[in-house]
Coordinates of C-alpha atoms in Angstrom, one line a residue:
M1 CA 32.0 80.1 66.5
T2 CA 33.9 82.5 68.6
P3 CA 32.1 86.0 68.5
L4 CA 34.3 88.7 67.7
E5 CA 33.1 92.5 68.6
L6 CA 34.2 95.8 67.7
L7 CA 34.1 98.4 69.8
A8 CA 33.8 101.9 69.3
P9 CA 33.8 105.4 71.5
A10 CA 30.9 107.5 72.2
K11 CA 31.6 111.2 73.1
N12 CA 27.9 111.2 73.7
L13 CA 24.4 110.0 72.1
A14 CA 25.1 110.8 69.0
C15 CA 28.1 109.4 68.4
G16 CA 27.0 106.0 70.1
I17 CA 24.3 106.0 67.7
A18 CA 26.7 106.7 64.8
A19 CA 29.0 103.6 66.0
I20 CA 25.7 101.4 66.1
D21 CA 24.7 102.3 62.4
H22 CA 28.1 102.0 61.1
G23 CA 29.1 98.4 62.2
A24 CA 30.2 98.5 66.1
D25 CA 28.8 95.3 68.0
A26 CA 29.2 97.8 71.3
V27 CA 30.0 101.3 72.5
Y28 CA 31.8 102.9 75.1
I29 CA 30.6 105.9 77.0
G30 CA 31.5 108.0 79.9
P31 CA 28.6 109.0 82.6
P32 CA 28.1 112.1 84.1
H33 CA 31.1 111.7 86.3
F34 CA 33.9 109.0 87.1
G35 CA 34.8 108.6 83.6
A36 CA 38.7 108.2 82.5
R37 CA 38.1 111.7 80.1
A38 CA 36.8 114.6 82.9
A39 CA 36.0 116.7 79.8
V40 CA 33.0 113.8 78.0
G41 CA 30.0 112.8 80.7
N42 CA 26.5 111.9 80.0
S43 CA 23.6 112.0 81.2
L44 CA 21.7 108.9 82.6
D45 CA 18.7 109.4 80.5
D46 CA 21.2 109.5 77.0
I47 CA 22.9 106.4 78.2
R48 CA 19.3 104.6 79.0
Q49 CA 18.0 106.2 74.9
L50 CA 21.4 104.9 74.2
C51 CA 20.7 100.9 75.7
A52 CA 17.2 101.3 73.3
Y53 CA 19.1 101.8 70.4
A54 CA 21.8 99.4 70.3
H55 CA 19.6 96.5 71.8
P56 CA 17.6 96.1 69.3
F57 CA 21.1 95.1 67.2
G58 CA 22.3 92.6 69.9
A59 CA 25.5 95.6 70.7
K60 CA 25.8 96.2 73.9
V61 CA 26.7 99.5 75.7
Y62 CA 29.6 99.6 78.0
V63 CA 30.0 102.4 80.8
T64 CA 33.6 103.9 82.1
V65 CA 33.7 104.3 85.8
N66 CA 37.5 103.9 85.8
T67 CA 38.8 106.9 87.5
I68 CA 39.8 106.1 91.6
L69 CA 37.7 107.9 93.6
Y70 CA 37.8 109.6 96.9
D71 CA 35.6 108.5 100.3
D72 CA 33.6 111.5 100.0
E73 CA 32.8 110.8 96.4
L74 CA 31.5 106.7 97.2
D75 CA 27.8 107.2 98.5
E76 CA 27.7 109.3 94.1
V77 CA 29.3 105.9 93.1
R78 CA 27.4 103.7 94.7
Q79 CA 24.2 105.4 93.4
L80 CA 25.4 105.7 90.3
L81 CA 26.1 102.4 89.7
A82 CA 22.6 101.1 91.4
D83 CA 21.0 103.6 88.1
L84 CA 23.3 102.5 85.3
D85 CA 22.6 99.0 86.6
Q86 CA 18.7 99.9 86.5
V87 CA 18.7 101.9 82.6
G88 CA 20.4 98.3 81.1
V89 CA 24.0 99.0 80.5
D90 CA 26.1 95.5 79.8
A91 CA 28.9 96.3 81.7
V92 CA 30.8 99.0 83.6
L93 CA 34.5 99.6 83.1
V94 CA 36.5 99.7 86.2
Q95 CA 39.6 100.6 87.9
D96 CA 39.4 101.4 91.4
M97 CA 38.3 98.2 93.6
A98 CA 36.1 99.6 95.4
V99 CA 33.7 99.8 92.7
M100 CA 34.2 95.7 93.6
K101 CA 31.9 96.8 96.9
L102 CA 29.7 99.0 95.4
C103 CA 28.1 98.0 92.3
P104 CA 24.8 95.8 92.2
P105 CA 25.5 91.6 92.0
T106 CA 23.9 92.0 88.5
L107 CA 26.2 94.4 87.2
T108 CA 29.0 92.6 85.4
L109 CA 32.9 94.3 85.5
H110 CA 35.4 94.7 82.6
A111 CA 38.6 95.7 84.2
S112 CA 40.0 99.1 82.4
T113 CA 43.5 98.9 80.9
Q114 CA 43.9 101.8 83.5
T115 CA 43.8 98.4 86.2
D116 CA 47.3 98.1 84.7
N117 CA 46.4 94.8 82.4
R118 CA 49.8 93.7 81.0
T119 CA 50.8 90.2 82.7
A120 CA 48.8 86.5 82.6
E121 CA 49.5 86.8 86.4
K122 CA 47.6 90.2 86.4
V123 CA 44.7 88.7 84.1
K124 CA 44.4 85.8 86.2
W125 CA 43.7 87.5 89.4
L126 CA 41.2 89.7 87.9
K127 CA 39.3 86.4 86.9
D128 CA 39.9 85.4 90.6
I129 CA 38.1 88.3 92.2
G130 CA 35.5 88.7 89.6
F131 CA 35.9 90.6 86.7
S132 CA 33.9 89.1 83.2
R133 CA 36.9 90.7 81.1
A134 CA 40.0 92.5 80.6
V135 CA 41.1 95.5 78.8
L136 CA 44.9 94.4 78.1
A137 CA 47.4 97.1 78.2
R138 CA 48.1 99.1 75.2
E139 CA 52.1 97.7 74.4
L140 CA 51.7 93.9 74.7
S141 CA 52.4 92.0 71.2
I142 CA 50.8 89.7 69.7
D143 CA 52.4 86.6 71.1
E144 CA 51.7 88.1 74.7
I145 CA 48.2 88.5 74.2
A146 CA 48.5 85.0 72.9
E147 CA 50.5 83.7 76.3
V148 CA 47.9 85.6 78.8
H149 CA 44.9 83.5 76.6
R150 CA 47.1 80.2 77.0
A151 CA 47.6 80.8 81.1
V152 CA 43.8 82.2 81.1
P153 CA 41.6 81.3 78.4
D154 CA 38.7 81.6 80.4
M155 CA 39.1 85.5 80.7
P156 CA 37.4 87.6 77.8
L157 CA 40.3 89.3 76.2
E158 CA 39.7 93.2 74.9
V159 CA 42.6 94.7 73.1
F160 CA 43.2 98.8 71.6
V161 CA 43.6 98.5 67.8
H162 CA 42.9 101.7 66.4
G163 CA 44.1 105.5 67.9
A164 CA 46.1 107.9 70.2
L165 CA 48.3 105.9 72.8
C166 CA 49.8 106.8 75.8
V167 CA 53.2 106.8 76.3
S168 CA 53.2 105.2 79.5
Y169 CA 51.4 102.0 80.6
S170 CA 47.8 103.1 81.8
G171 CA 47.0 103.5 85.5
I172 CA 50.5 104.3 86.1
C173 CA 50.9 107.4 84.7
Y174 CA 51.9 110.4 87.3
A175 CA 53.3 113.0 85.5
S176 CA 50.5 115.1 84.7
Q177 CA 49.6 114.8 88.5
H178 CA 53.4 116.0 89.7
C179 CA 53.6 119.1 87.0
F180 CA 49.2 120.4 86.9
H181 CA 48.0 118.2 89.9
R182 CA 45.9 117.1 87.2
S183 CA 45.4 113.0 87.7
A184 CA 45.1 110.9 84.7
N185 CA 43.8 108.3 87.3
R186 CA 41.0 110.9 87.6
G187 CA 40.1 111.8 84.1
E188 CA 42.3 114.7 83.8
C189 CA 45.7 114.2 81.9
A190 CA 47.2 117.5 80.7
Q191 CA 49.1 115.6 77.9
F192 CA 52.7 115.6 79.3
C193 CA 53.8 113.3 76.4
R194 CA 52.6 115.5 74.0
M195 CA 55.0 118.2 75.3
R196 CA 58.5 119.3 73.4
F197 CA 62.0 118.6 75.5
S198 CA 65.8 118.4 75.3
L199 CA 67.1 115.6 75.8
E200 CA 70.4 116.0 77.7
D201 CA 73.2 114.1 78.9
A202 CA 74.9 113.6 82.7
D203 CA 77.3 116.9 81.8
G204 CA 74.5 119.0 80.4
R205 CA 75.2 118.2 76.8
E206 CA 72.7 118.8 74.4
I207 CA 71.5 115.4 72.7
E208 CA 68.2 116.9 70.8
R209 CA 66.9 119.9 70.7
E210 CA 62.9 120.8 71.7
R211 CA 61.5 117.9 70.2
Y212 CA 58.1 115.9 71.2
L213 CA 60.5 112.9 72.6
L214 CA 57.2 111.6 74.3
S215 CA 54.9 112.0 72.1
L216 CA 53.8 108.6 69.9
K217 CA 52.3 108.1 66.8
D218 CA 48.8 106.6 66.5
M219 CA 47.6 102.9 66.9
N220 CA 46.5 100.9 63.4
Q221 CA 45.9 97.2 63.9
S222 CA 43.6 97.0 60.9
D223 CA 46.2 94.7 58.9
N224 CA 46.4 92.1 62.4
L225 CA 43.1 92.0 63.3
L226 CA 43.4 87.8 62.4
A227 CA 46.7 87.4 64.2
L228 CA 44.6 89.3 67.2
A229 CA 41.6 87.1 66.6
E230 CA 44.1 83.9 67.0
A231 CA 45.7 85.1 69.4
G232 CA 42.6 85.0 71.7
A233 CA 41.5 88.2 71.7
T234 CA 37.7 88.6 71.3
S235 CA 36.9 92.7 71.6
F236 CA 38.7 95.5 69.5
K237 CA 38.5 98.3 70.6
I238 CA 38.6 101.6 69.0
E239 CA 40.2 104.7 71.2
G240 CA 38.6 108.2 71.2
R241 CA 36.0 109.4 73.4
L242 CA 36.9 113.1 72.3
K243 CA 36.7 112.4 69.0
D244 CA 33.6 113.6 67.4
V245 CA 31.0 111.8 65.1
A246 CA 32.7 111.7 61.7
Y247 CA 35.6 110.2 63.3
V248 CA 33.3 107.6 64.8
K249 CA 31.7 106.8 61.5
N250 CA 34.6 106.8 59.5
V251 CA 36.8 104.3 61.7
T252 CA 34.1 102.1 62.8
A253 CA 33.0 101.7 59.3
A254 CA 36.5 100.8 57.8
Y255 CA 37.3 98.6 60.9
S256 CA 33.6 96.7 61.0
E257 CA 34.5 95.8 57.1
R258 CA 37.5 94.7 57.8
L259 CA 36.2 91.8 60.5
N260 CA 33.4 90.8 57.9
E261 CA 36.4 89.9 55.3
I262 CA 37.7 87.9 58.3
I263 CA 34.3 86.5 58.8
R264 CA 33.9 85.5 55.2
Q265 CA 37.3 84.0 54.8
H266 CA 36.8 81.9 58.1
P267 CA 33.1 80.6 57.8
G268 CA 32.4 78.7 61.1
K269 CA 35.1 79.8 62.9
Y270 CA 34.1 83.3 63.7
C271 CA 31.0 85.5 63.5
R272 CA 30.3 88.7 64.7
A273 CA 28.9 89.5 67.9
S274 CA 25.8 91.7 67.1
L275 CA 23.2 91.6 64.0
G276 CA 22.5 93.5 60.9
H277 CA 24.5 94.4 58.4
C278 CA 25.6 98.4 57.3
S279 CA 25.0 99.7 53.8
Y280 CA 27.8 102.9 53.9
S281 CA 27.1 105.9 51.1
F282 CA 30.8 106.3 51.2
K283 CA 34.6 104.6 51.1
P284 CA 35.9 104.2 54.8
D285 CA 39.4 105.3 54.7
L286 CA 41.8 105.5 57.8
K287 CA 43.9 108.0 56.1
K288 CA 41.3 110.5 55.9
T289 CA 41.0 110.7 60.1
F290 CA 42.6 112.3 62.3
N291 CA 45.8 110.9 63.1
R292 CA 49.8 111.6 63.8
G293 CA 50.7 108.7 61.2
Y294 CA 50.1 105.6 62.4
T295 CA 51.9 102.4 64.2
T296 CA 51.1 98.8 64.8
Y297 CA 53.2 99.5 68.3
F298 CA 54.6 96.5 69.7
A299 CA 52.4 94.2 67.7
H300 CA 55.1 92.3 66.1
G301 CA 57.8 93.6 68.8
R302 CA 59.7 96.3 68.8
Q303 CA 59.6 98.5 66.1
L304 CA 61.4 101.6 64.9
D305 CA 59.6 104.8 64.0
I306 CA 56.5 104.4 66.7
A307 CA 56.8 108.2 68.0
S308 CA 55.9 111.3 66.2
F309 CA 59.3 113.5 67.4
D310 CA 58.0 116.3 65.1
T311 CA 54.2 117.1 66.2
P312 CA 51.8 115.8 68.8
K313 CA 49.2 116.9 66.1
A314 CA 48.0 115.6 63.0
V315 CA 49.4 115.1 60.3
G316 CA 47.0 113.4 58.4
E317 CA 47.6 111.8 54.8
F318 CA 50.4 111.7 51.7
V319 CA 49.0 113.7 49.5
G320 CA 51.9 115.0 46.8
R321 CA 55.1 116.9 46.8
V322 CA 54.7 120.9 46.2
K323 CA 56.0 121.5 42.2
E324 CA 56.1 125.5 41.8
I325 CA 55.2 128.3 43.8
R326 CA 54.4 131.4 42.9
R327 CA 53.4 134.7 45.4
D328 CA 50.2 133.5 46.1
S329 CA 50.0 129.9 45.6
F330 CA 51.3 126.4 44.8
N331 CA 50.6 123.6 42.6
V332 CA 50.9 119.8 43.4
A333 CA 52.7 116.7 42.1
G334 CA 50.7 113.9 42.5
T335 CA 47.1 112.4 42.2
A336 CA 45.1 113.7 45.2
S337 CA 42.4 115.9 44.0
F338 CA 41.5 119.4 46.6
A339 CA 38.7 121.4 47.8
N340 CA 38.1 124.7 49.2
G341 CA 38.9 124.7 52.8
D342 CA 41.3 121.6 52.3
G343 CA 43.9 121.2 56.1
L344 CA 47.3 120.7 55.2
C345 CA 50.5 120.8 56.3
F346 CA 54.3 120.1 55.5
L347 CA 57.6 119.8 57.5
N348 CA 59.6 122.8 57.3
L349 CA 63.5 123.2 57.6
D350 CA 63.7 123.8 61.2
R351 CA 61.9 120.0 61.5
Q352 CA 58.4 121.4 62.2
F353 CA 55.3 121.4 61.1
E354 CA 53.5 124.4 59.4
G355 CA 49.7 124.2 58.7
L356 CA 47.9 126.0 55.8
R357 CA 44.1 126.4 55.0
A358 CA 43.4 126.2 51.0
N359 CA 41.3 129.1 50.5
R360 CA 40.6 128.5 47.1
V361 CA 41.9 125.3 44.6
A362 CA 41.9 125.2 41.0
G363 CA 43.1 121.9 39.6
N364 CA 46.3 121.2 41.3
R365 CA 46.9 124.2 42.2
I366 CA 46.0 126.1 46.1
Y367 CA 45.6 129.3 46.8
P368 CA 46.3 129.4 50.4
F369 CA 44.7 132.0 52.4
R370 CA 48.2 132.9 53.9
M371 CA 51.2 131.6 52.4
P372 CA 53.5 130.1 54.4
Q373 CA 57.2 131.2 54.8
G374 CA 58.7 127.8 55.1
L375 CA 57.1 126.3 51.9
R376 CA 59.8 125.0 49.8
P377 CA 60.2 123.0 45.9
G378 CA 59.7 119.1 47.0
M379 CA 58.5 118.8 50.3
A380 CA 55.9 116.3 51.0
L381 CA 52.3 118.0 51.7
Y382 CA 50.0 116.0 53.6
R383 CA 45.5 116.9 54.3
N384 CA 45.0 117.1 57.3
N385 CA 41.4 117.9 57.0
D386 CA 39.5 116.8 54.0
Q387 CA 36.6 119.0 53.3
E388 CA 34.4 116.9 50.7
F389 CA 35.1 113.8 52.9
E390 CA 34.2 115.5 56.0
R391 CA 30.7 117.0 54.0
I392 CA 29.8 114.1 53.0
L393 CA 29.9 112.0 57.1
S394 CA 28.1 115.0 58.1
K395 CA 25.0 113.8 56.5
S396 CA 23.1 110.4 56.5
S397 CA 25.6 108.2 55.9
S398 CA 25.0 104.7 56.6
V399 CA 22.2 102.3 57.2
R400 CA 22.3 99.1 59.2
K401 CA 19.4 96.0 58.7
I402 CA 19.4 92.7 60.0
P403 CA 18.6 90.0 57.5
V404 CA 15.4 88.4 58.6
R405 CA 13.9 84.8 56.9
F406 CA 10.4 84.6 57.0
S407 CA 8.5 81.1 56.9
L408 CA 4.8 80.5 57.0
R409 CA 2.4 77.8 57.7
A410 CA -1.0 76.9 58.4
V411 CA -1.9 75.4 61.2
D412 CA -5.1 74.2 62.6
T413 CA -6.3 77.7 64.6
G414 CA -5.0 80.1 61.5
Y415 CA -1.4 80.9 60.7
E416 CA 2.0 80.8 61.9
L417 CA 4.4 83.3 61.2
T418 CA 8.3 82.3 62.4
A419 CA 11.5 84.5 62.0
S420 CA 14.8 83.5 61.6
V421 CA 17.7 85.7 62.4
D422 CA 21.1 84.4 62.4
G423 CA 20.6 81.1 63.2
Y424 CA 18.2 82.0 66.1
S425 CA 14.6 82.0 65.8
C426 CA 10.8 83.0 67.5
R427 CA 7.2 82.7 65.8
V428 CA 3.4 83.9 66.2
V429 CA 0.0 82.3 66.0
F430 CA -2.5 84.4 64.0
P431 CA -6.0 83.2 65.1
S432 CA -7.6 83.1 62.2
E433 CA -10.2 81.0 59.7
H434 CA -9.1 79.7 56.5
Q435 CA -10.2 80.6 53.2
L436 CA -9.2 79.4 49.6
A437 CA -7.9 81.5 47.3
Q438 CA -9.2 81.9 43.8
K439 CA -5.9 82.4 42.3
S440 CA -2.2 81.8 43.8
P441 CA -1.9 84.0 47.0
H442 CA 2.1 84.1 47.3
E443 CA 2.7 86.8 45.3
N444 CA 0.8 89.4 47.6
I445 CA 1.8 87.6 50.5
I446 CA 5.4 88.1 50.1
R447 CA 5.0 91.8 49.3
Q448 CA 2.9 92.6 52.3
L449 CA 5.3 90.3 54.7
S450 CA 8.3 92.6 53.1
K451 CA 7.4 96.0 53.8
L452 CA 9.3 96.3 56.9
G453 CA 9.7 99.9 56.1
D454 CA 11.5 101.7 58.7
T455 CA 12.4 99.3 61.0
I456 CA 16.0 97.8 61.3
Y457 CA 14.8 94.7 59.7
E458 CA 14.9 93.6 56.2
C459 CA 13.3 90.4 54.3
V460 CA 15.9 88.4 52.5
D461 CA 13.4 85.7 52.0
I462 CA 9.5 84.0 52.4
D463 CA 9.5 80.8 52.5
I464 CA 5.6 79.8 52.0
P465 CA 4.9 76.2 50.9
A466 CA 4.0 75.6 47.0
D467 CA 0.7 74.2 47.9
F468 CA -0.2 77.5 50.3
G469 CA -3.5 78.3 48.4
Y470 CA -5.3 80.5 51.4
F471 CA -6.5 84.1 50.7
I472 CA -4.9 86.1 53.9
P473 CA -6.5 90.0 53.6
N474 CA -4.1 92.4 53.6
S475 CA -5.2 93.9 57.0
Q476 CA -4.1 90.5 58.4
L477 CA -1.3 90.3 57.1
S478 CA -0.4 93.8 58.3
D479 CA -1.0 92.4 61.6
L480 CA 1.0 89.4 61.4
R481 CA 4.2 91.5 60.2
R482 CA 3.5 93.7 62.8
Q483 CA 3.4 91.0 65.9
I484 CA 6.3 89.1 64.5
V485 CA 8.4 92.8 64.5
D486 CA 7.0 93.2 68.1
A487 CA 8.5 89.7 68.6
L488 CA 12.1 90.2 66.8
G489 CA 12.9 93.2 68.9
E490 CA 12.3 91.2 72.0
F491 CA 14.5 88.7 70.9
S492 CA 17.3 90.9 69.9
N493 CA 16.9 93.0 72.7
T494 CA 18.1 89.7 75.3
I495 CA 21.6 89.5 73.4
G496 CA 22.6 92.5 74.8
S497 CA 21.1 92.0 78.1
S498 CA 23.8 92.2 81.1
E499 CA 25.8 88.7 82.9
S500 CA 25.4 88.0 86.6
R501 CA 28.6 88.7 88.2
A502 CA 30.2 85.9 90.0
S503 CA 31.6 86.3 93.7
S504 CA 34.7 85.1 95.1
A505 CA 36.9 85.3 97.7
V506 CA 39.6 87.9 97.2
P507 CA 43.4 86.5 96.4
R508 CA 46.2 88.6 96.9
P509 CA 47.0 90.7 94.0
P510 CA 50.2 90.7 92.1
R511 CA 53.3 92.6 93.5
Y512 CA 54.1 96.3 93.1
D513 CA 57.6 97.8 93.9
Y514 CA 55.9 101.1 95.5
P515 CA 53.5 100.9 96.5
Y516 CA 51.0 104.0 95.2
L517 CA 51.1 102.2 92.3
Y518 CA 48.5 100.5 93.8
N519 CA 46.8 103.7 93.1
I520 CA 44.6 103.3 96.7
S521 CA 42.8 106.4 97.1
N522 CA 40.0 105.6 99.6
D523 CA 39.3 103.4 103.0
E524 CA 36.9 100.8 100.6
A525 CA 40.4 100.1 98.5
R526 CA 42.6 99.8 101.5
S527 CA 40.4 96.9 103.0
F528 CA 39.8 95.6 99.1
Y529 CA 43.5 95.3 99.5
G530 CA 44.3 94.6 103.0
A531 CA 46.7 98.0 103.6
K532 CA 47.4 99.8 106.5
E533 CA 47.3 102.8 104.4
L534 CA 45.8 105.2 101.4
T535 CA 48.5 105.6 99.1
A536 CA 47.6 106.9 95.8
F537 CA 50.1 109.2 94.5
E538 CA 47.7 112.3 94.5
L539 CA 47.3 111.8 98.0
K540 CA 50.5 111.2 99.0
G541 CA 52.9 111.6 95.9
G542 CA 55.8 108.7 95.6
D543 CA 59.5 108.6 94.7
G544 CA 59.2 106.1 92.1
P545 CA 59.0 107.1 88.2
L546 CA 56.0 108.8 87.2
M547 CA 55.8 106.7 84.3
Q548 CA 56.4 103.1 83.0
C549 CA 56.8 103.1 79.1
R550 CA 57.8 100.5 76.7
H551 CA 58.9 103.3 74.1
C552 CA 62.6 103.7 74.8
I553 CA 63.9 107.2 73.4
R554 CA 67.7 105.1 73.2
Y555 CA 66.2 102.6 71.0
S556 CA 64.2 105.3 68.9
L557 CA 67.3 107.4 68.7
G558 CA 69.5 104.8 67.3
Y559 CA 71.8 104.0 70.5
C560 CA 70.5 100.2 71.8
V561 CA 73.2 98.5 71.6
R562 CA 71.5 95.1 72.3
R563 CA 69.4 95.6 69.5
G564 CA 72.2 96.4 67.1
G565 CA 72.2 100.1 67.5
K566 CA 75.8 102.2 68.1
R567 CA 77.7 102.8 70.9
P568 CA 76.3 106.2 72.6
D569 CA 79.1 109.1 73.2
W570 CA 77.0 110.2 76.1
R571 CA 77.0 109.9 79.9
E572 CA 74.0 108.6 81.4
P573 CA 71.6 109.4 83.5
L574 CA 69.6 111.2 80.6
S575 CA 67.2 113.9 80.8
L576 CA 64.1 114.9 79.1
V577 CA 63.9 118.8 80.0
L578 CA 60.6 121.3 79.6
G579 CA 61.3 125.2 78.2
D580 CA 61.0 126.2 81.6
G581 CA 64.1 124.4 82.9
R582 CA 61.7 121.2 84.8
R583 CA 64.3 118.3 84.2
F584 CA 63.3 114.8 84.5
R585 CA 65.6 112.1 84.8
L586 CA 65.7 108.7 82.5
E587 CA 66.1 104.9 83.6
F588 CA 66.8 103.1 81.0
D589 CA 66.0 99.1 82.5
C590 CA 67.7 96.9 79.8
A591 CA 66.4 94.2 81.6
N592 CA 62.8 94.7 81.0
C593 CA 63.0 96.3 78.2
Q594 CA 62.1 99.4 80.0
M595 CA 62.4 102.9 79.9
N596 CA 61.2 104.6 83.1
V597 CA 60.7 108.6 84.1
Y598 CA 61.7 110.5 86.8
A599 CA 60.8 113.5 88.6
S600 CA 63.7 115.9 89.4
C601 CA 63.5 119.2 91.5
V602 CA 67.0 120.4 90.1
L603 CA 66.0 123.2 87.5
N604 CA 68.4 123.8 84.0
E605 CA 70.7 127.0 85.0
K606 CA 72.1 126.6 81.7

C-alpha cells in the first residue's frame, strides 16, 4: 500500500501538538534561526519535545532550514544541523545547497519549494544529489505532477494543498528585497504581492486603479486529494507557519477526514503514514477558517478567478445578504446564526471590503459596535471570525488514539501477551506459575488489560483461547499491561526515525538564464555549483525579473487572445504602479504562459 502523509504547519510547540492530535502524519516547524519565516523560531528543546510527542504515533517532525545563508553564518548552521540530528528530527527542508556539505550524513534532506521545483529535470537533479523528497511548486497542475512522477518515480513528492499562495514561483521572488531590503529568501518577505497597484499601459493610460492585482486567493485542494495521490503525490502540505492553533486544528482535521475517506474507498491501495484515529468535539469546516476566498489554482489548468483583486485580507464564509438597515442595526436574509463578537465584512460600492464587529445579536438582527457607512440592502455579507467556532477550538477539541489488538497465550514459563498495531506486532513474556481458576477468568482479564487510561492506545479487541482457564492476579495483569505499553512505545518510535542520506556526485544543475536565480550567497554554495563568484540578488542585485508568475493579469482581466479573450485596446508594455509612484514593468511570456515582473527606476510623474 502507498502511505499518504498529511503534513501540517507548526508555528510553535502548541501548534505542533495540536496538529498531531487532530490527525497530522507529520508537522513542519522552524528552528531558532534560518527558517523561511524569520518571525517564527522555536528552541531546540521545543523541537525535541515535539519529536517525543509525535514519534509514538509514527508521526514525523520536519524542520525548515530553508533560507539562503551567508558565509559568516555557516558555522552556526553546521552546529544547528548537528543539534537537530541529535534531538531526533526526521528531516530538514533545505534551499541553500551549502547545507549539503554542512549537515551530518544521517540527516535526511527534503528539497524545499524554495528550490523552485517545477520540472522533472529539476526533481531528477535533486534526487541525484541526495535529496529524499522534493516539495513541488504550487503552480503545477495535476497532469504536470503526474509527468514529474513518471519521469522520477523513485522520488517522493510533496505538494501544497491548502493555504496562502505566493504569486511568484517560490525561491525566485526578489520584489521584497528590491523594494524594502527584506529578502523572501531570508524569511523576511514584506508581502509585496498583497499591495495595491494601478495598472497603466505604455501611453500612461490607467486601465485599473488601485487594486490588489497580484494578490491571490487561498489554495483549497480538498476535493483533489485522490487525483493528486493518483498522480504520484504522497505528502499533502498545509501552508501556515504563521497561523494560530485554531487554524491548525480545523484545517488539519478537515484534511485528515478527507484522506481517511479516500482510504476507506480504496482499501488495500492507500493507508495513512502514521498511527491512530481522532475523535473531534467539533465539525471541521474550511469555510470558517482564515481564507481570502478559495481556489484550486492550476490543479486543472489555467482558471479564471484565482486572484482576489478587491482585498488581500480574509473574506471568510458567505452568511447571507443584508435585508433591512436601521439607524443602529441591520438584519440578514439567510440561514446562518450569529453570536456576539462575530467579525463580518462586505464589499462596498467602491469595491473595497469594509469590516464590522457584531456588538450584539438578536436572531438575525445585528447591532454593530459602529454602523458602517457603506452598507446597503442586498449586499453580500461574509463572516471572517466565528466566535462560537473559535470558542470550541480554544478548548481541548480532539483525542487521538492508536487501536491495539491483544492476544494472550499461556507458555511454558508463564504468559505471552502480543499487541498488534496496523499490521505490526510486538510481544512480552511474563514469567509466572500457572494457577487454575475456579471460574472463567476471561471477563476479568479483558477488563484489566483494557485499562489503557491516558496512554495513546485504546484496546479494540483481546483474543483469549476458549480453553484458557488460568487465574492471573490483577497485580500481574497490571504489570503485563505496563510492559506491553512500554514495548509499543519502542515499536512506534521506530516508525518516525530518520533515514540515512545517500551520498552522490554533483551532476550539472538545470540552467537559469540569470545567474542570481541560483541564489548563491556563500562560498560553500559557490563551490557546490562550480561558480566563479557569489551571484545572489541579495548581494549583487540583478537585471532580470523580480518575479516569475504563472498568474497572468492580462488573462485575469479577460484579454488573453490565445485563450478566447478579447483583443486589448492598450499599448504594451503594461506597468504596475504603487501609490508612491514606483513602477514595475510586466512582460507576458506567452510561449511559456508566464508573466514576469521587472523593476523600473522611472517614477510616475502624473
